[in-house]
Coordinates of C-alpha atoms in Angstrom, one line a residue:
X28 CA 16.0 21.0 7.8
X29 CA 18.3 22.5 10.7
X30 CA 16.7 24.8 13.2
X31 CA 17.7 28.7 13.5
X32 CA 19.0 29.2 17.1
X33 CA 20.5 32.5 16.8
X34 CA 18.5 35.1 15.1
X35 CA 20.0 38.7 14.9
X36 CA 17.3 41.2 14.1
X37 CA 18.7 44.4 13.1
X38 CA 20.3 45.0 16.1
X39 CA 22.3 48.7 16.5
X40 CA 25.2 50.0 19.6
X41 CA 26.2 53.0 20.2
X42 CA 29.2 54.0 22.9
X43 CA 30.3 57.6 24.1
X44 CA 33.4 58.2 23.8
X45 CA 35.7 61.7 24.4
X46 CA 36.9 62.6 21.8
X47 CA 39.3 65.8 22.5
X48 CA 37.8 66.1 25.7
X49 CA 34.4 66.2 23.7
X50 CA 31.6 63.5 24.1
X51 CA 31.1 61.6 20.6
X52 CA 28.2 58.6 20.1
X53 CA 30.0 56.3 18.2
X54 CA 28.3 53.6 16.4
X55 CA 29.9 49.8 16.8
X56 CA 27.4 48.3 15.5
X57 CA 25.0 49.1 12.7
X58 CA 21.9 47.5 11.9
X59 CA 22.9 43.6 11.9
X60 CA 20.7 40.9 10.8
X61 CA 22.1 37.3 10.3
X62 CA 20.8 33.9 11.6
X63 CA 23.1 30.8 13.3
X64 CA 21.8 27.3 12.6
X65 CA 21.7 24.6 14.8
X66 CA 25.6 22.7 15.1
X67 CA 27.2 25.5 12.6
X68 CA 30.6 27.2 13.3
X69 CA 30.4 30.4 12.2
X70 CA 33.0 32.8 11.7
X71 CA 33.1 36.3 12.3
X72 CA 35.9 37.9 10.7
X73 CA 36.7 41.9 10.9
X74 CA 39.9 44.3 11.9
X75 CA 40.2 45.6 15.9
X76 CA 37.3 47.5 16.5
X77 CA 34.8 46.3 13.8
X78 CA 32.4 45.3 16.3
X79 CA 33.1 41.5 17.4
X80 CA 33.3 41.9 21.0
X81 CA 29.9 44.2 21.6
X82 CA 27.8 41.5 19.1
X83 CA 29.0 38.5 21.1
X84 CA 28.6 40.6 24.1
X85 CA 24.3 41.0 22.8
X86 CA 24.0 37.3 21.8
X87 CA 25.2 36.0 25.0
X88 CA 22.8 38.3 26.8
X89 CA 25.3 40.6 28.5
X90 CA 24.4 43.4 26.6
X91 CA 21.3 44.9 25.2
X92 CA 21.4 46.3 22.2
X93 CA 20.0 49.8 21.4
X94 CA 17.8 49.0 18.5
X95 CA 16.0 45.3 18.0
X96 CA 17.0 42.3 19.3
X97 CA 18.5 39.0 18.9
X98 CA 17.0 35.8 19.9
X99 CA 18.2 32.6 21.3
X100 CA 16.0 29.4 20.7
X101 CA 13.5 31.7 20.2
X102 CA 14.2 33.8 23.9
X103 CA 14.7 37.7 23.1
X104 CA 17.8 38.9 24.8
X105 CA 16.0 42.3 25.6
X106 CA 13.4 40.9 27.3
X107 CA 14.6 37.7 28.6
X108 CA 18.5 37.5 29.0
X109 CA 18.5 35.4 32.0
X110 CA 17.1 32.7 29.9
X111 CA 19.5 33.3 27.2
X112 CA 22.2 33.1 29.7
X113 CA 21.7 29.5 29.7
X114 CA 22.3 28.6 26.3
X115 CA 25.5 30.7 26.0
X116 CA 28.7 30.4 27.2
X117 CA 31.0 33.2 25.6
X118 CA 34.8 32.0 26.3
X119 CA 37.1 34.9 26.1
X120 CA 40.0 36.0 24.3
X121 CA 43.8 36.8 25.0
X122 CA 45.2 36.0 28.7
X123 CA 42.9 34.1 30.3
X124 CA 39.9 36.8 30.6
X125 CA 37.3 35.7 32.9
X126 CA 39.1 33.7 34.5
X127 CA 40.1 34.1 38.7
X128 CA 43.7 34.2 38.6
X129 CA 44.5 33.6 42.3
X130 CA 42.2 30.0 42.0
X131 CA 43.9 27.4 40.6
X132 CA 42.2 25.5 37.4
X133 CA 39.9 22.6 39.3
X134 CA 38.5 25.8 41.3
X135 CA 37.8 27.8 38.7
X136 CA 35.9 24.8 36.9
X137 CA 34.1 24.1 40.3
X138 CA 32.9 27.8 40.3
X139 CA 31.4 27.8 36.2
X140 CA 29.5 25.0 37.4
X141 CA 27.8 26.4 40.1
X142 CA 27.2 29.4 38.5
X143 CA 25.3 27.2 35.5
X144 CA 23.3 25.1 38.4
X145 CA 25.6 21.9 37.5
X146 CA 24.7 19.3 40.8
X147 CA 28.5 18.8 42.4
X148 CA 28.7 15.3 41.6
X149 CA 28.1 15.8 38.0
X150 CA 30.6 18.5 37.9
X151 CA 33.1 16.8 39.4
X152 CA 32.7 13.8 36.7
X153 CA 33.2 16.9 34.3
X154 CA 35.9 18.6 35.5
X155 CA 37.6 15.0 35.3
X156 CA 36.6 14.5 31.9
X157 CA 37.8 18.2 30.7
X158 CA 41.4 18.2 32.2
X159 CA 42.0 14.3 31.0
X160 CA 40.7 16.3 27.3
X161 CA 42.3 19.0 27.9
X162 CA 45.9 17.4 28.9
X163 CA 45.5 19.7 32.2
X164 CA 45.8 17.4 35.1
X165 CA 49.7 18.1 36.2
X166 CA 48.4 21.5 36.4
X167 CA 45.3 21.3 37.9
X168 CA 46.0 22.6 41.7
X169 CA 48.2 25.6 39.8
X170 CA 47.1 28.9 40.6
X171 CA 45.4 30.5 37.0
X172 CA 47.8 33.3 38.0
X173 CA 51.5 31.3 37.1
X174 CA 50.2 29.9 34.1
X175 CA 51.0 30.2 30.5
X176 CA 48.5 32.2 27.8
X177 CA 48.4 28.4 26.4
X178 CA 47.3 27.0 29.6
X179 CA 44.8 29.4 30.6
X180 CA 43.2 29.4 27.0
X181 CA 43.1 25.5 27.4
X182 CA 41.5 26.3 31.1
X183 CA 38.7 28.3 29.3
X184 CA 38.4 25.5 27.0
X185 CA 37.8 23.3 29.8
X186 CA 35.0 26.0 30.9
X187 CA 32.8 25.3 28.0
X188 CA 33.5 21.3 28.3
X189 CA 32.3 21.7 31.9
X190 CA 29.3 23.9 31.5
X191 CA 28.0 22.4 28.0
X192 CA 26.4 25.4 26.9
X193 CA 24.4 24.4 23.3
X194 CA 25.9 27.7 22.0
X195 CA 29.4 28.9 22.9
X196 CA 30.6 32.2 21.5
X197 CA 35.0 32.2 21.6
X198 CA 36.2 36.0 21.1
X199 CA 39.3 35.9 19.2
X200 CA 40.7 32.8 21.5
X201 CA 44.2 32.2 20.1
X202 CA 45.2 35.6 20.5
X203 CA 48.4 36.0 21.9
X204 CA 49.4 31.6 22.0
X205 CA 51.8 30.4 20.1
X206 CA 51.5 28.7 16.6
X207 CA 51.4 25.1 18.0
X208 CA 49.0 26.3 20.8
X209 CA 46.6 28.1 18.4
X210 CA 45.9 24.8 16.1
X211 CA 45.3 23.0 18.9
X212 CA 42.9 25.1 20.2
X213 CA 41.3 25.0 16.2
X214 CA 41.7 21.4 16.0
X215 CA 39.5 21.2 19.9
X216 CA 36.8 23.4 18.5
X217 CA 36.6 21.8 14.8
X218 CA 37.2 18.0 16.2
X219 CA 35.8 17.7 19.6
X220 CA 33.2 20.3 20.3
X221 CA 31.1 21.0 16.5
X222 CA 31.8 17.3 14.9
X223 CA 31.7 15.1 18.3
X224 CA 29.8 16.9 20.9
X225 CA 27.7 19.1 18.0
X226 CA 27.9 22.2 19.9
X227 CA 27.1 25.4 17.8
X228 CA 29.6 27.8 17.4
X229 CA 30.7 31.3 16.8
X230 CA 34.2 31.9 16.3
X231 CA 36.0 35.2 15.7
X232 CA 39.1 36.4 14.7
X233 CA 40.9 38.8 12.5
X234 CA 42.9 36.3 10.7
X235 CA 41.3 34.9 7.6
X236 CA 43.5 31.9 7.3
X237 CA 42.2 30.9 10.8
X238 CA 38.4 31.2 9.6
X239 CA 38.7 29.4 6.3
X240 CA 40.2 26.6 8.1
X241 CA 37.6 26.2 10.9
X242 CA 34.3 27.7 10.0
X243 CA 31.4 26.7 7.8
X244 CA 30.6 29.9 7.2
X245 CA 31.9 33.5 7.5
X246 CA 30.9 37.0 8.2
X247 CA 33.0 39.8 7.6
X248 CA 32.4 43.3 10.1
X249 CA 33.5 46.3 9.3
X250 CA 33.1 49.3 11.2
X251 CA 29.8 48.0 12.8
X252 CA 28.1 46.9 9.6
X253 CA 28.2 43.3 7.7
X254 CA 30.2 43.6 4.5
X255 CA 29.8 39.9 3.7
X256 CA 28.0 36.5 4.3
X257 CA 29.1 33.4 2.6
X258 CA 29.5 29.8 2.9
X259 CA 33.7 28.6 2.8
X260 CA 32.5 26.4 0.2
X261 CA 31.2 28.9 -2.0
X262 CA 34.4 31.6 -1.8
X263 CA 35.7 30.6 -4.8
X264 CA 32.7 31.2 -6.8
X265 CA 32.1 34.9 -5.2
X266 CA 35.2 36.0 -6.3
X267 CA 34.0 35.4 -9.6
X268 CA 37.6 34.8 -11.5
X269 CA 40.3 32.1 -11.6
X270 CA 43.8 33.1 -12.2
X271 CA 46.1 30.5 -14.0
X272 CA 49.7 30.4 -14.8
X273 CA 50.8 28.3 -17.2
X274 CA 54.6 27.2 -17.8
X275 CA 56.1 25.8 -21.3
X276 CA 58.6 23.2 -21.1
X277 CA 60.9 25.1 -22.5
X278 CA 61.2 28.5 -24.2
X279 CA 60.3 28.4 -27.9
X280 CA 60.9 30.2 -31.0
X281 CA 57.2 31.5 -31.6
X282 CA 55.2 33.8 -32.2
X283 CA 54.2 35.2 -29.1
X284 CA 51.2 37.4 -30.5
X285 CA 50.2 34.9 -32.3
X286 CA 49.6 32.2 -29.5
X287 CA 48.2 35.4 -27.0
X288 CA 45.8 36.4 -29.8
X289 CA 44.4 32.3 -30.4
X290 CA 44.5 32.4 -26.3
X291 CA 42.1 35.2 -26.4
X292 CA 39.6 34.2 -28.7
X293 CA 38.9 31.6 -26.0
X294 CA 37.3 34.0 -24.0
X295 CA 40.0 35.1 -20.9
X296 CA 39.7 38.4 -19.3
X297 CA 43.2 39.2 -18.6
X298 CA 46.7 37.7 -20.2
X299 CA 50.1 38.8 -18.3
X300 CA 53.4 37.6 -20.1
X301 CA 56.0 36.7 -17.0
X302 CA 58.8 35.1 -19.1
X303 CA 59.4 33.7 -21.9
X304 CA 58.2 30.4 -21.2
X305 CA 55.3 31.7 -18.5
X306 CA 51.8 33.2 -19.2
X307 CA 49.3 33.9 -16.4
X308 CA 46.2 33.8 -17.4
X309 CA 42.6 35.0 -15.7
X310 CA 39.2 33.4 -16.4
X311 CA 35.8 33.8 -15.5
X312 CA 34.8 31.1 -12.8
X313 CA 31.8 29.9 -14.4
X314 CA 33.3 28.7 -17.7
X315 CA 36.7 27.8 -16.2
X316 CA 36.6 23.8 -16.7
X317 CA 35.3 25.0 -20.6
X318 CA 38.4 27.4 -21.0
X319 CA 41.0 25.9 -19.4
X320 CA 40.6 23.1 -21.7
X321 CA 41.0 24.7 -24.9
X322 CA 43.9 26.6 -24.2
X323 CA 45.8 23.5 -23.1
X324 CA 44.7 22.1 -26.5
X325 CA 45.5 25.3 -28.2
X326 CA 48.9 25.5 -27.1
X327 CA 50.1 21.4 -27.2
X328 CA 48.0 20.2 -30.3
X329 CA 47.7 23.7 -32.6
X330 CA 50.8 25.6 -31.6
X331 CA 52.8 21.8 -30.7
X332 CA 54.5 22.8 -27.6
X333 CA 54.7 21.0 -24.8
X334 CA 53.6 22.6 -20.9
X335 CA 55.7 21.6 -18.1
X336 CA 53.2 23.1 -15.5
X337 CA 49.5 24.4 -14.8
X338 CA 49.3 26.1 -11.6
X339 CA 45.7 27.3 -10.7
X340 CA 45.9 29.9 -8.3
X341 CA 42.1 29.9 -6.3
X342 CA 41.3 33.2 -4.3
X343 CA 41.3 32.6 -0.5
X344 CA 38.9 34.6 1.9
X345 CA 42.5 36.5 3.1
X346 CA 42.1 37.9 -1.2
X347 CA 38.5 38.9 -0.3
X348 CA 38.6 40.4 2.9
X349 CA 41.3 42.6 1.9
X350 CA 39.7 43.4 -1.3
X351 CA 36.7 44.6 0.7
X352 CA 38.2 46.2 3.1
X353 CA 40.1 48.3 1.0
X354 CA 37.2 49.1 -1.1
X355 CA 35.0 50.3 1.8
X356 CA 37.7 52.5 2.8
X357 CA 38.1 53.8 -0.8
X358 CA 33.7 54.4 -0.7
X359 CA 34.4 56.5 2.6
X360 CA 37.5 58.6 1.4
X361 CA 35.3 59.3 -1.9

């Protein structure tokens, strides 16, 4: 049984803001309870200002939150965030934040170490190890300053390879890097720090793609409250139907009603005519193996036509997240 090392309890934030030059409390986040097992990558997923930043901010013991708490191998942030301090590292998002731009990369490592109590000689046999990783040692003595968004992203990576946090929190990291840039940084996290060094991880971003490819698990903010919690594995089955088109090798002279009405009978929720040749077909996950197999035998062996393709068309979390999203903004126009 893995251990729990983040547990959010319910925490709530609240910001003033002006509003028309009046003071409004604005509430980012809104009574958040989920927990973080030990070596997970978990994804947080949710729109520009669903709350990301401030819950990252709380786990990693920068800030408090207003209501609750969150604890960290069992530390409280309220009570004791310089302990929690020292399981977390939070690695920033777009442009190198955190990072001291007139230092150049070997500097900035050798100041993260002594700010985590890492002995020099140690930290120098990191820093070694994280450029050589990294592919950063022709640009080592550069000044953070005259490097690329890719470079200083990879320099941040090289942070958390340095300080060897058990926890490290990355706010929207490929944010503003290229394509290639971006799956390298994925591939790091995915390959090197959760399945070699077994670091756990929270990961945010506003791209579902990006979370369904990385994560274990996701969790979808929206305007400061958790709209979802599932497992990748498991997105399939939430979304509860299966949408199948299915192409005939070539068109027929048949009865059209006739074949929809004996596809029917079989139990499918929806049937949408593109051609004539091409059904699409929609199907309740949970008997989809069952169903699927008797249309196929219900259109070659009863109606005798042949099917020159089957293309099963699986919801992705991108179909869910916008699904909810527009339905919680639908609940708060009603």
């Amino acid at each position: 049984m893995k251990r729990t090392v983040v547990s959010v309890r319910g925490i709530s934030k609240s910001y003033k803001i002006m509003i028309e030059r009046k003071e409004v409390i604005r509430k980012v986040l809104d009574n958040i309870f989920f927990d973080v097992e030990e070596g997970e990558v978990v994804g947080i997923l949710g729109p520009n200002g669903a709350g990301k930043t401030t819950l990252f901010k709380i786990i990693s013991g920068v800030l408090k939150p207003d209501e609750n708490d969150v604890f960290v191998y069992g530390y409280s942030v309220v009570k004791e965030p310089e302990i929690v301090k020292k399981y977390v590292t939070m690695i920033g998002g777009q442009g190198g934040i955190g990072l001291f731009l007139h230092l150049n990369i070997i500097d900035n490592l050798k100041f993260f170490a002594k700010l985590y109590g890492i002995p020099s000689n140690l930290a120098k046999i990191r820093i070694k190890e994280a450029l050589k990783v990294l592919n950063l040692e022709e640009y080592s003595e550069l000044p953070v300053l005259y490097l690329s968004s890719g470079l200083r992203q990879r320099t941040l990576l090289a942070k958390a390879l340095v300080v060897r946090s058990p926890i490290l929190i990355f706010d929207e990291p490929t944010l503003g890097v290229d394509p290639i840039v971006a799956n390298q940084i994925r591939e790091f996290i995915r390959n090197y720090l959760s399945s070699e060094e077994k670091v756990t991880i929270l990961f945010s971003s506003h791209y579902p793609e990006e979370i369904e490819l990385l994560c274990d698990r996701v969790i979808i903010l929206h305007n400061g409250k958790v709209i979802f919690s599932e497992y990748i594995q498991n997105i399939v089955a939430k979304t509860n139907t299966i949408n199948v088109t299915i192409e005939l090798a070539k068109e027929n002279n048949i009865s059209w009603s006739t074949l929809l009405a004996s596809i029917k009978e079989r139990g499918v929720e929806n049937i949408i005519v593109n051609s004539n040749k091409s059904i699409t077909i929609t199907i309740k996950y949970r008997v989809f193996d069952k169903v699927i197999k008797e249309i196929v035998n219900t259109i070659e062996k009863t109606f005798k036509l042949k099917i020159r393709s089957i293309k099963v068309n699986k919801p992705s979390l991108r179909d869910i997240y916008l699904k909810l999203l527009e339905s919680d903004k639908n609940d708060k126009n009603y």
